[in-house]
Amino acid sequence: MQIRLTDLIAPSFYEVHHAVKSGAATHFLLSGGRGSTKSSFAAIEIILGMMRDPQANAVALRKVKDTIRESVFEQLLWAIEKLGVRHLWHASVSPMRLTYISTGQTIIFRGADNPRKVKSGKLRNGYVKFIWYEEADEFSLEDIRTINQTFMRGGDSFRVFYTFNPPKSRKSWVHEHKNNPPPGWFVHHSTYLDVPREWLGEQFFIEAETLKARNELAYRHEYLGEDVGTGGEVFRNLTIRRISDEEIAAFDRIRRGLDFGFAAHPTHYAVMHYDATRRRLFIFFEIHKVGMSNRALAEAIKAENKSNSRVTADSAEPRTIAELRNLGVNVVGAKKGPDSVDHGIKFLQDLDEIVIDPERCPNTAREFQSYELEPDGNGGWKDGFPDKDNHSIDAVRYALEDDMKHVKVRVGNKAKIGVR
């Protein structure tokens, strides 16, 4: 019986398949809701890729070891069956392993409960070409770096799959990579609506439509794989998009703010245009660096701020401000008051739109998107705004200090973000 890939790979994955086959990317970030076939796709690609390349081996990972057998192991067995090559593979449970009989190529399985203890093991031949992180959002970015460093060696071509249902919290690294993918990453999102109906069965669609009617937000998260948030997001007025050179050239109300770093915390310098009439803010330049000397910072600011316009900085560092002034930067300290943080954040919340360029300002985009109220442990949120991972937010507050004067924000923090 002849197997056609179009019977196994949903149309929405054709482009991804060609990218995997051609080596157009190394890392494949595959997000989607229930029934999107993202995990099925990864399993098919690994089996096909190994059978085409006699040097290729694979590793499939879950964050928790006990979940491997019922997830990635069964999914890869499914792919072998669907491809009609079960007689060419040997499966063992102890140790858990799949072996391509003719060459001895293997798929090994690892739990990453302790990523630093994940070992590659001995391979009969070749190298680990394929790495698959199932439920990738359960891994931290540090976990993934550590594991990739273990396995991505000994070869010249790799394919790493990250499959996941988008988590509600926007603090997850997968949201950052999805919105602003690093070089060498291919980002793809799919839903059950992209899959032939007969593959999933009629009952699947009935369940989806039932949830949609009862709880649309849950449906959007579970079935469409949308980033719906936790409900504690502070800024719901964000637009993350490219700001063109033409737009920047037309900006005429430029503001600059500076938050000083210390120890492991970064210094953050932000440049923006504030359209008071339309209540819109455009953030289009940043400097974000840990351990930056004052001299290097001054040179970087002067390179951007050629007219030496005013920069408003954290007034808690008067000595640093004085040194920057001696180095030629037109910097002044922010006039902080007892409620300046709350007032500044509420002012930003109350804008009709905050536009951030994710390529020019990746750290600003990340911090604004992931800034959330802290849970109180009882299903609600703690009062006040958290003072962490907010370097860009502080810099923006300082920059807009004069614009906030005599402005009465229209709502309180919790009401503004829909929290009761």
Short mmCIF file of C-alpha atoms in Angstrom, two decimals:
data_model
loop_
_atom_site.label_atom_id
_atom_site.label_comp_id
_atom_site.label_asym_id
_atom_site.label_seq_id
_atom_site.Cartn_x
_atom_site.Cartn_y
_atom_site.Cartn_z
CA MET A 1 0.00 0.00 0.00
CA GLN A 2 1.37 3.38 -1.02
CA ILE A 3 1.33 6.06 1.68
CA ARG A 4 0.75 9.66 0.65
CA LEU A 5 2.08 12.39 2.92
CA THR A 6 -0.98 14.49 2.14
CA ASP A 7 -2.97 11.84 4.02
CA LEU A 8 -0.81 12.35 7.12
CA ILE A 9 0.17 16.03 7.14
CA ALA A 10 -2.53 18.68 7.30
CA PRO A 11 -2.42 21.33 4.55
CA SER A 12 -1.45 24.02 7.05
CA PHE A 13 1.84 22.17 7.63
CA TYR A 14 2.93 21.84 3.98
CA GLU A 15 5.10 24.95 4.20
CA VAL A 16 6.65 23.73 7.45
CA HIS A 17 7.36 20.32 5.89
CA HIS A 18 9.26 21.94 3.01
CA ALA A 19 11.24 24.08 5.47
CA VAL A 20 12.17 21.00 7.52
CA LYS A 21 13.17 19.03 4.44
CA SER A 22 15.22 21.84 2.88
CA GLY A 23 16.89 22.95 6.10
CA ALA A 24 15.48 26.47 5.79
CA ALA A 25 15.48 26.70 9.60
CA THR A 26 16.93 24.84 12.57
CA HIS A 27 14.32 25.55 15.24
CA PHE A 28 10.60 25.01 14.61
CA LEU A 29 8.22 26.64 17.10
CA LEU A 30 4.88 24.92 16.54
CA SER A 31 1.98 26.27 18.57
CA GLY A 32 -1.66 25.31 18.36
CA GLY A 33 -4.78 24.29 20.20
CA ARG A 34 -6.34 20.87 20.60
CA GLY A 35 -6.51 18.81 17.44
CA SER A 36 -4.15 21.06 15.50
CA THR A 37 -1.92 18.00 14.67
CA LYS A 38 1.28 19.81 15.63
CA SER A 39 2.61 16.82 17.61
CA SER A 40 1.58 14.37 14.89
CA PHE A 41 3.48 16.49 12.39
CA ALA A 42 6.66 16.52 14.51
CA ALA A 43 6.51 12.72 14.92
CA ILE A 44 6.03 12.14 11.17
CA GLU A 45 8.94 14.45 10.32
CA ILE A 46 11.30 12.70 12.75
CA ILE A 47 10.54 9.20 11.41
CA LEU A 48 10.76 10.34 7.78
CA GLY A 49 13.94 12.31 8.40
CA MET A 50 15.70 9.41 10.09
CA MET A 51 14.78 6.96 7.34
CA ARG A 52 16.15 9.38 4.74
CA ASP A 53 19.41 10.11 6.57
CA PRO A 54 21.38 7.11 7.90
CA GLN A 55 23.40 9.39 10.20
CA ALA A 56 20.35 10.87 11.93
CA ASN A 57 19.24 9.93 15.44
CA ALA A 58 16.65 11.65 17.61
CA VAL A 59 15.73 12.52 21.18
CA ALA A 60 12.19 13.24 22.39
CA LEU A 61 11.75 15.08 25.67
CA ARG A 62 9.11 15.90 28.24
CA LYS A 63 9.75 18.06 31.26
CA VAL A 64 8.46 15.28 33.54
CA LYS A 65 9.84 11.80 32.85
CA ASP A 66 6.67 9.96 33.91
CA THR A 67 4.70 11.54 31.05
CA ILE A 68 6.93 10.23 28.24
CA ARG A 69 5.36 6.84 27.53
CA GLU A 70 1.81 8.13 27.11
CA SER A 71 2.85 11.10 24.97
CA VAL A 72 5.93 11.28 22.72
CA PHE A 73 6.62 7.52 22.76
CA GLU A 74 3.06 6.67 21.68
CA GLN A 75 3.02 9.53 19.18
CA LEU A 76 6.15 8.25 17.45
CA LEU A 77 4.76 4.69 17.38
CA TRP A 78 1.64 6.15 15.78
CA ALA A 79 3.78 7.82 13.10
CA ILE A 80 5.60 4.56 12.37
CA GLU A 81 2.28 2.74 11.98
CA LYS A 82 0.76 5.44 9.78
CA LEU A 83 3.80 5.44 7.51
CA GLY A 84 3.43 1.68 7.08
CA VAL A 85 6.95 0.90 8.31
CA ARG A 86 6.24 -0.88 11.62
CA HIS A 87 8.13 -3.95 10.42
CA LEU A 88 11.27 -1.83 9.96
CA TRP A 89 11.38 -0.55 13.54
CA HIS A 90 11.94 -2.18 16.91
CA ALA A 91 10.31 -0.74 20.03
CA SER A 92 11.49 -1.39 23.58
CA VAL A 93 10.13 -0.04 26.84
CA SER A 94 13.05 -0.79 29.17
CA PRO A 95 15.02 1.15 28.20
CA MET A 96 12.47 3.19 26.28
CA ARG A 97 13.84 3.32 22.76
CA LEU A 98 12.85 3.06 19.10
CA THR A 99 15.40 1.55 16.73
CA TYR A 100 15.50 1.61 12.93
CA ILE A 101 16.51 -2.01 12.47
CA SER A 102 18.55 -1.84 9.26
CA THR A 103 20.97 0.85 10.46
CA GLY A 104 20.69 0.84 14.25
CA GLN A 105 19.59 4.49 14.32
CA THR A 106 17.73 5.23 17.52
CA ILE A 107 15.20 7.54 19.09
CA ILE A 108 15.93 8.00 22.77
CA PHE A 109 13.57 9.48 25.35
CA ARG A 110 14.49 11.78 28.20
CA GLY A 111 12.72 13.49 31.05
CA ALA A 112 14.11 16.88 31.98
CA ASP A 113 13.18 16.98 35.65
CA ASN A 114 16.84 17.96 36.14
CA PRO A 115 18.09 19.32 32.78
CA ARG A 116 21.74 19.31 33.82
CA LYS A 117 21.59 15.54 34.29
CA VAL A 118 20.19 14.86 30.81
CA LYS A 119 22.80 12.80 28.95
CA SER A 120 22.99 11.91 25.28
CA GLY A 121 24.19 8.33 25.77
CA LYS A 122 26.08 6.23 23.23
CA LEU A 123 24.84 6.06 19.66
CA ARG A 124 25.66 3.19 17.32
CA ASN A 125 26.38 5.63 14.52
CA GLY A 126 25.73 9.22 13.51
CA TYR A 127 24.52 12.03 15.75
CA VAL A 128 21.33 13.46 17.23
CA LYS A 129 19.87 15.40 14.32
CA PHE A 130 16.30 15.68 15.63
CA ILE A 131 15.30 17.07 19.03
CA TRP A 132 11.66 17.27 20.06
CA TYR A 133 10.36 19.21 23.07
CA GLU A 134 6.73 18.23 23.63
CA GLU A 135 4.80 20.75 25.77
CA ALA A 136 7.74 23.07 25.25
CA ASP A 137 6.28 25.79 27.45
CA GLU A 138 6.91 23.54 30.48
CA PHE A 139 10.66 23.94 29.88
CA SER A 140 12.46 27.14 30.82
CA LEU A 141 14.68 28.81 28.25
CA GLU A 142 17.66 27.87 30.42
CA ASP A 143 16.51 24.22 30.37
CA ILE A 144 16.42 24.30 26.59
CA ARG A 145 19.82 25.94 26.22
CA THR A 146 21.36 23.34 28.53
CA ILE A 147 19.75 20.40 26.72
CA ASN A 148 20.51 21.72 23.24
CA GLN A 149 24.15 22.17 24.21
CA THR A 150 24.18 18.49 25.22
CA PHE A 151 22.71 17.13 21.99
CA MET A 152 23.58 19.61 19.23
CA ARG A 153 27.08 18.37 18.52
CA GLY A 154 28.83 16.02 16.14
CA GLY A 155 26.77 16.96 13.09
CA ASP A 156 26.26 19.83 10.68
CA SER A 157 22.46 19.87 10.32
CA PHE A 158 19.85 19.88 13.09
CA ARG A 159 16.08 20.12 13.40
CA VAL A 160 14.60 21.06 16.77
CA PHE A 161 10.82 20.92 17.25
CA TYR A 162 9.00 22.78 20.03
CA THR A 163 5.32 21.79 20.22
CA PHE A 164 2.94 23.40 22.71
CA ASN A 165 -0.46 24.83 23.46
CA PRO A 166 0.18 28.52 24.21
CA PRO A 167 0.19 29.08 27.98
CA LYS A 168 -2.07 31.74 29.46
CA SER A 169 0.76 33.64 31.12
CA ARG A 170 2.53 36.03 28.77
CA LYS A 171 5.69 35.69 30.83
CA SER A 172 6.51 32.41 29.08
CA TRP A 173 9.50 32.44 26.74
CA VAL A 174 7.41 30.84 23.98
CA HIS A 175 5.37 34.04 23.59
CA GLU A 176 8.54 36.12 23.26
CA HIS A 177 9.98 33.79 20.62
CA LYS A 178 6.67 33.56 18.81
CA ASN A 179 6.30 37.34 18.61
CA ASN A 180 9.94 38.05 17.85
CA PRO A 181 11.65 34.88 16.56
CA PRO A 182 15.46 34.74 16.73
CA PRO A 183 17.45 34.03 13.54
CA GLY A 184 17.10 30.42 12.42
CA TRP A 185 13.62 29.96 13.93
CA PHE A 186 10.48 29.04 11.98
CA VAL A 187 7.25 29.98 13.77
CA HIS A 188 3.95 28.30 12.90
CA HIS A 189 0.49 28.31 14.46
CA SER A 190 -2.30 25.90 13.62
CA THR A 191 -5.80 25.02 14.81
CA TYR A 192 -8.22 22.15 14.40
CA LEU A 193 -10.02 24.24 11.78
CA ASP A 194 -7.03 23.66 9.46
CA VAL A 195 -7.38 19.86 9.72
CA PRO A 196 -9.58 17.63 7.51
CA ARG A 197 -12.77 17.03 9.48
CA GLU A 198 -12.67 13.26 9.07
CA TRP A 199 -9.24 13.07 10.75
CA LEU A 200 -10.66 14.29 14.05
CA GLY A 201 -14.17 12.87 13.93
CA GLU A 202 -17.51 14.57 14.33
CA GLN A 203 -17.56 14.35 18.13
CA PHE A 204 -14.41 16.48 18.35
CA PHE A 205 -16.19 19.32 16.57
CA ILE A 206 -19.29 18.92 18.72
CA GLU A 207 -17.18 19.29 21.88
CA ALA A 208 -15.43 22.34 20.47
CA GLU A 209 -18.67 24.08 19.51
CA THR A 210 -20.21 23.25 22.88
CA LEU A 211 -17.34 24.92 24.74
CA LYS A 212 -17.46 27.87 22.35
CA ALA A 213 -21.13 28.44 23.21
CA ARG A 214 -20.57 28.11 26.97
CA ASN A 215 -17.19 29.80 27.46
CA GLU A 216 -15.74 31.52 24.42
CA LEU A 217 -12.54 32.59 26.20
CA ALA A 218 -11.78 28.98 27.21
CA TYR A 219 -12.59 27.85 23.65
CA ARG A 220 -10.22 30.41 22.17
CA HIS A 221 -7.43 29.25 24.46
CA GLU A 222 -7.97 25.48 24.36
CA TYR A 223 -9.09 24.95 20.77
CA LEU A 224 -7.73 27.95 18.87
CA GLY A 225 -4.53 28.14 20.91
CA GLU A 226 -4.87 31.89 21.35
CA ASP A 227 -2.87 33.90 23.84
CA VAL A 228 -5.77 34.99 26.02
CA GLY A 229 -3.69 35.92 29.06
CA THR A 230 -4.25 35.20 32.72
CA GLY A 231 -6.50 38.18 33.43
CA GLY A 232 -3.76 39.92 35.38
CA GLU A 233 -2.08 41.66 32.44
CA VAL A 234 -1.42 45.30 33.27
CA PHE A 235 -1.28 46.63 29.70
CA ARG A 236 -4.11 45.64 27.40
CA ASN A 237 -3.59 48.53 25.01
CA LEU A 238 -0.44 47.19 23.34
CA THR A 239 0.20 46.93 19.62
CA ILE A 240 3.39 45.07 18.79
CA ARG A 241 4.38 45.89 15.22
CA ARG A 242 7.11 47.33 13.05
CA ILE A 243 7.39 51.13 13.15
CA SER A 244 8.64 52.26 9.75
CA ASP A 245 11.46 54.71 9.08
CA GLU A 246 8.88 56.96 7.43
CA GLU A 247 6.78 57.05 10.61
CA ILE A 248 9.82 57.83 12.74
CA ALA A 249 10.87 60.64 10.41
CA ALA A 250 7.48 62.28 10.97
CA PHE A 251 7.56 62.03 14.78
CA ASP A 252 7.83 65.49 16.35
CA ARG A 253 7.20 64.92 20.06
CA ILE A 254 10.17 62.82 21.06
CA ARG A 255 10.66 61.78 24.68
CA ARG A 256 13.65 60.02 26.22
CA GLY A 257 13.88 58.15 29.52
CA LEU A 258 16.62 56.29 31.38
CA ASP A 259 16.46 53.65 34.13
CA PHE A 260 19.80 52.79 35.71
CA GLY A 261 20.89 49.21 36.21
CA PHE A 262 22.85 47.73 39.08
CA ALA A 263 24.35 44.31 39.78
CA ALA A 264 22.49 41.90 37.49
CA HIS A 265 19.84 44.45 36.50
CA PRO A 266 20.09 46.12 33.09
CA THR A 267 20.33 49.79 32.29
CA HIS A 268 17.45 50.73 30.00
CA TYR A 269 17.22 53.80 27.74
CA ALA A 270 14.00 54.36 25.81
CA VAL A 271 13.06 56.74 23.00
CA MET A 272 9.45 57.35 22.02
CA HIS A 273 6.96 59.68 20.33
CA TYR A 274 3.91 60.79 22.29
CA ASP A 275 0.82 61.80 20.32
CA ALA A 276 -1.20 63.54 23.02
CA THR A 277 -4.10 64.39 20.71
CA ARG A 278 -4.73 60.78 19.71
CA ARG A 279 -3.49 59.40 23.05
CA ARG A 280 -0.97 57.12 21.35
CA LEU A 281 2.62 56.28 22.31
CA PHE A 282 5.21 54.92 19.86
CA ILE A 283 8.36 53.32 21.35
CA PHE A 284 11.00 52.84 18.67
CA PHE A 285 14.50 52.81 20.20
CA GLU A 286 16.11 51.16 23.21
CA ILE A 287 19.44 50.49 24.85
CA HIS A 288 19.20 47.54 27.24
CA LYS A 289 22.38 46.16 28.77
CA VAL A 290 23.71 44.70 32.02
CA GLY A 291 27.01 46.02 33.35
CA MET A 292 27.23 49.03 31.05
CA SER A 293 29.74 51.65 32.13
CA ASN A 294 28.65 55.27 32.38
CA ARG A 295 31.10 56.25 29.66
CA ALA A 296 29.79 53.61 27.26
CA LEU A 297 26.23 54.62 28.10
CA ALA A 298 26.97 58.28 27.45
CA GLU A 299 28.49 57.51 24.06
CA ALA A 300 25.54 55.32 23.08
CA ILE A 301 23.01 57.98 24.12
CA LYS A 302 24.87 60.75 22.27
CA ALA A 303 25.02 58.57 19.15
CA GLU A 304 21.22 58.30 19.17
CA ASN A 305 20.41 61.73 20.60
CA LYS A 306 22.44 63.89 18.23
CA SER A 307 20.62 67.10 19.15
CA ASN A 308 21.36 66.41 22.83
CA SER A 309 17.71 66.79 23.80
CA ARG A 310 16.71 66.23 27.39
CA VAL A 311 16.81 62.75 28.91
CA THR A 312 14.83 62.15 32.11
CA ALA A 313 16.44 59.57 34.39
CA ASP A 314 15.91 57.82 37.69
CA SER A 315 16.58 60.51 40.32
CA ALA A 316 17.64 57.88 42.87
CA GLU A 317 21.10 57.94 41.24
CA PRO A 318 22.26 61.60 41.48
CA ARG A 319 25.96 60.69 41.24
CA THR A 320 25.38 58.76 38.01
CA ILE A 321 23.35 61.65 36.61
CA ALA A 322 26.16 64.07 37.48
CA GLU A 323 28.74 61.85 35.78
CA LEU A 324 26.63 61.55 32.63
CA ARG A 325 26.24 65.34 32.56
CA ASN A 326 30.02 65.69 32.81
CA LEU A 327 30.26 63.31 29.85
CA GLY A 328 28.05 65.59 27.78
CA VAL A 329 24.58 64.06 28.19
CA ASN A 330 21.68 66.46 28.78
CA VAL A 331 20.14 64.40 31.57
CA VAL A 332 17.91 65.45 34.48
CA GLY A 333 16.45 63.50 37.37
CA ALA A 334 12.79 62.56 37.44
CA LYS A 335 10.66 64.34 40.04
CA LYS A 336 9.36 61.34 41.94
CA GLY A 337 6.43 61.63 44.30
CA PRO A 338 4.91 59.14 46.74
CA ASP A 339 2.44 57.86 44.12
CA SER A 340 4.55 58.40 41.01
CA VAL A 341 4.81 54.70 40.12
CA ASP A 342 1.07 54.03 40.36
CA HIS A 343 0.19 57.28 38.61
CA GLY A 344 2.68 56.61 35.81
CA ILE A 345 1.47 53.08 35.15
CA LYS A 346 -2.17 54.15 35.25
CA PHE A 347 -1.34 56.93 32.79
CA LEU A 348 0.16 54.34 30.42
CA GLN A 349 -2.82 52.01 30.91
CA ASP A 350 -5.18 54.83 30.06
CA LEU A 351 -3.61 55.58 26.67
CA ASP A 352 -5.63 54.42 23.69
CA GLU A 353 -2.61 52.61 22.25
CA ILE A 354 1.02 51.85 23.04
CA VAL A 355 2.85 50.82 19.86
CA ILE A 356 6.19 49.01 20.34
CA ASP A 357 8.51 47.90 17.54
CA PRO A 358 9.64 44.36 18.51
CA GLU A 359 12.71 44.44 16.27
CA ARG A 360 14.01 47.81 17.39
CA CYS A 361 12.88 47.31 21.02
CA PRO A 362 12.68 43.57 21.82
CA ASN A 363 13.22 44.02 25.56
CA THR A 364 10.63 46.77 25.81
CA ALA A 365 8.10 44.61 23.97
CA ARG A 366 8.85 41.64 26.22
CA GLU A 367 8.56 43.56 29.49
CA PHE A 368 5.36 45.40 28.58
CA GLN A 369 3.69 42.22 27.31
CA SER A 370 4.64 40.10 30.32
CA TYR A 371 4.01 42.68 33.05
CA GLU A 372 1.29 41.18 35.26
CA LEU A 373 -0.24 41.69 38.67
CA GLU A 374 0.83 39.13 41.24
CA PRO A 375 -1.70 36.44 42.29
CA ASP A 376 -2.85 36.67 45.89
CA GLY A 377 -3.29 32.89 46.24
CA ASN A 378 -7.06 33.15 46.53
CA GLY A 379 -7.97 33.56 42.89
CA GLY A 380 -7.48 37.31 42.92
CA TRP A 381 -4.61 39.76 42.58
CA LYS A 382 -2.41 41.59 45.05
CA ASP A 383 -2.81 45.34 45.33
CA GLY A 384 -0.15 47.48 43.71
CA PHE A 385 2.11 46.93 40.74
CA PRO A 386 5.06 44.51 41.01
CA ASP A 387 8.53 46.06 41.11
CA LYS A 388 10.36 43.55 38.92
CA ASP A 389 11.09 43.06 35.23
CA ASN A 390 9.95 46.63 34.63
CA HIS A 391 13.12 48.46 33.56
CA SER A 392 11.66 49.65 30.26
CA ILE A 393 8.39 50.62 31.94
CA ASP A 394 10.27 52.80 34.43
CA ALA A 395 12.27 54.45 31.64
CA VAL A 396 9.06 55.23 29.75
CA ARG A 397 7.45 56.67 32.90
CA TYR A 398 10.40 58.99 33.44
CA ALA A 399 10.34 60.10 29.80
CA LEU A 400 6.67 61.08 30.00
CA GLU A 401 6.90 62.80 33.38
CA ASP A 402 5.97 66.27 32.08
CA ASP A 403 3.15 64.88 29.93
CA MET A 404 1.58 63.27 32.99
CA LYS A 405 1.28 66.55 34.89
CA HIS A 406 -2.27 67.72 35.37
CA VAL A 407 -3.56 64.57 33.68
CA LYS A 408 -6.18 62.70 35.64
CA VAL A 409 -6.27 59.03 34.73
CA ARG A 410 -9.75 57.77 34.10
CA VAL A 411 -9.65 54.44 35.96
CA GLY A 412 -7.84 52.56 38.69
CA ASN A 413 -5.41 49.79 37.91
CA LYS A 414 -7.64 46.76 38.51
CA ALA A 415 -10.71 48.20 36.83
CA LYS A 416 -8.63 49.16 33.81
CA ILE A 417 -7.47 45.63 33.17
CA GLY A 418 -10.83 44.05 33.81
CA VAL A 419 -10.08 42.62 37.27
CA ARG A 420 -12.78 42.83 39.91
#
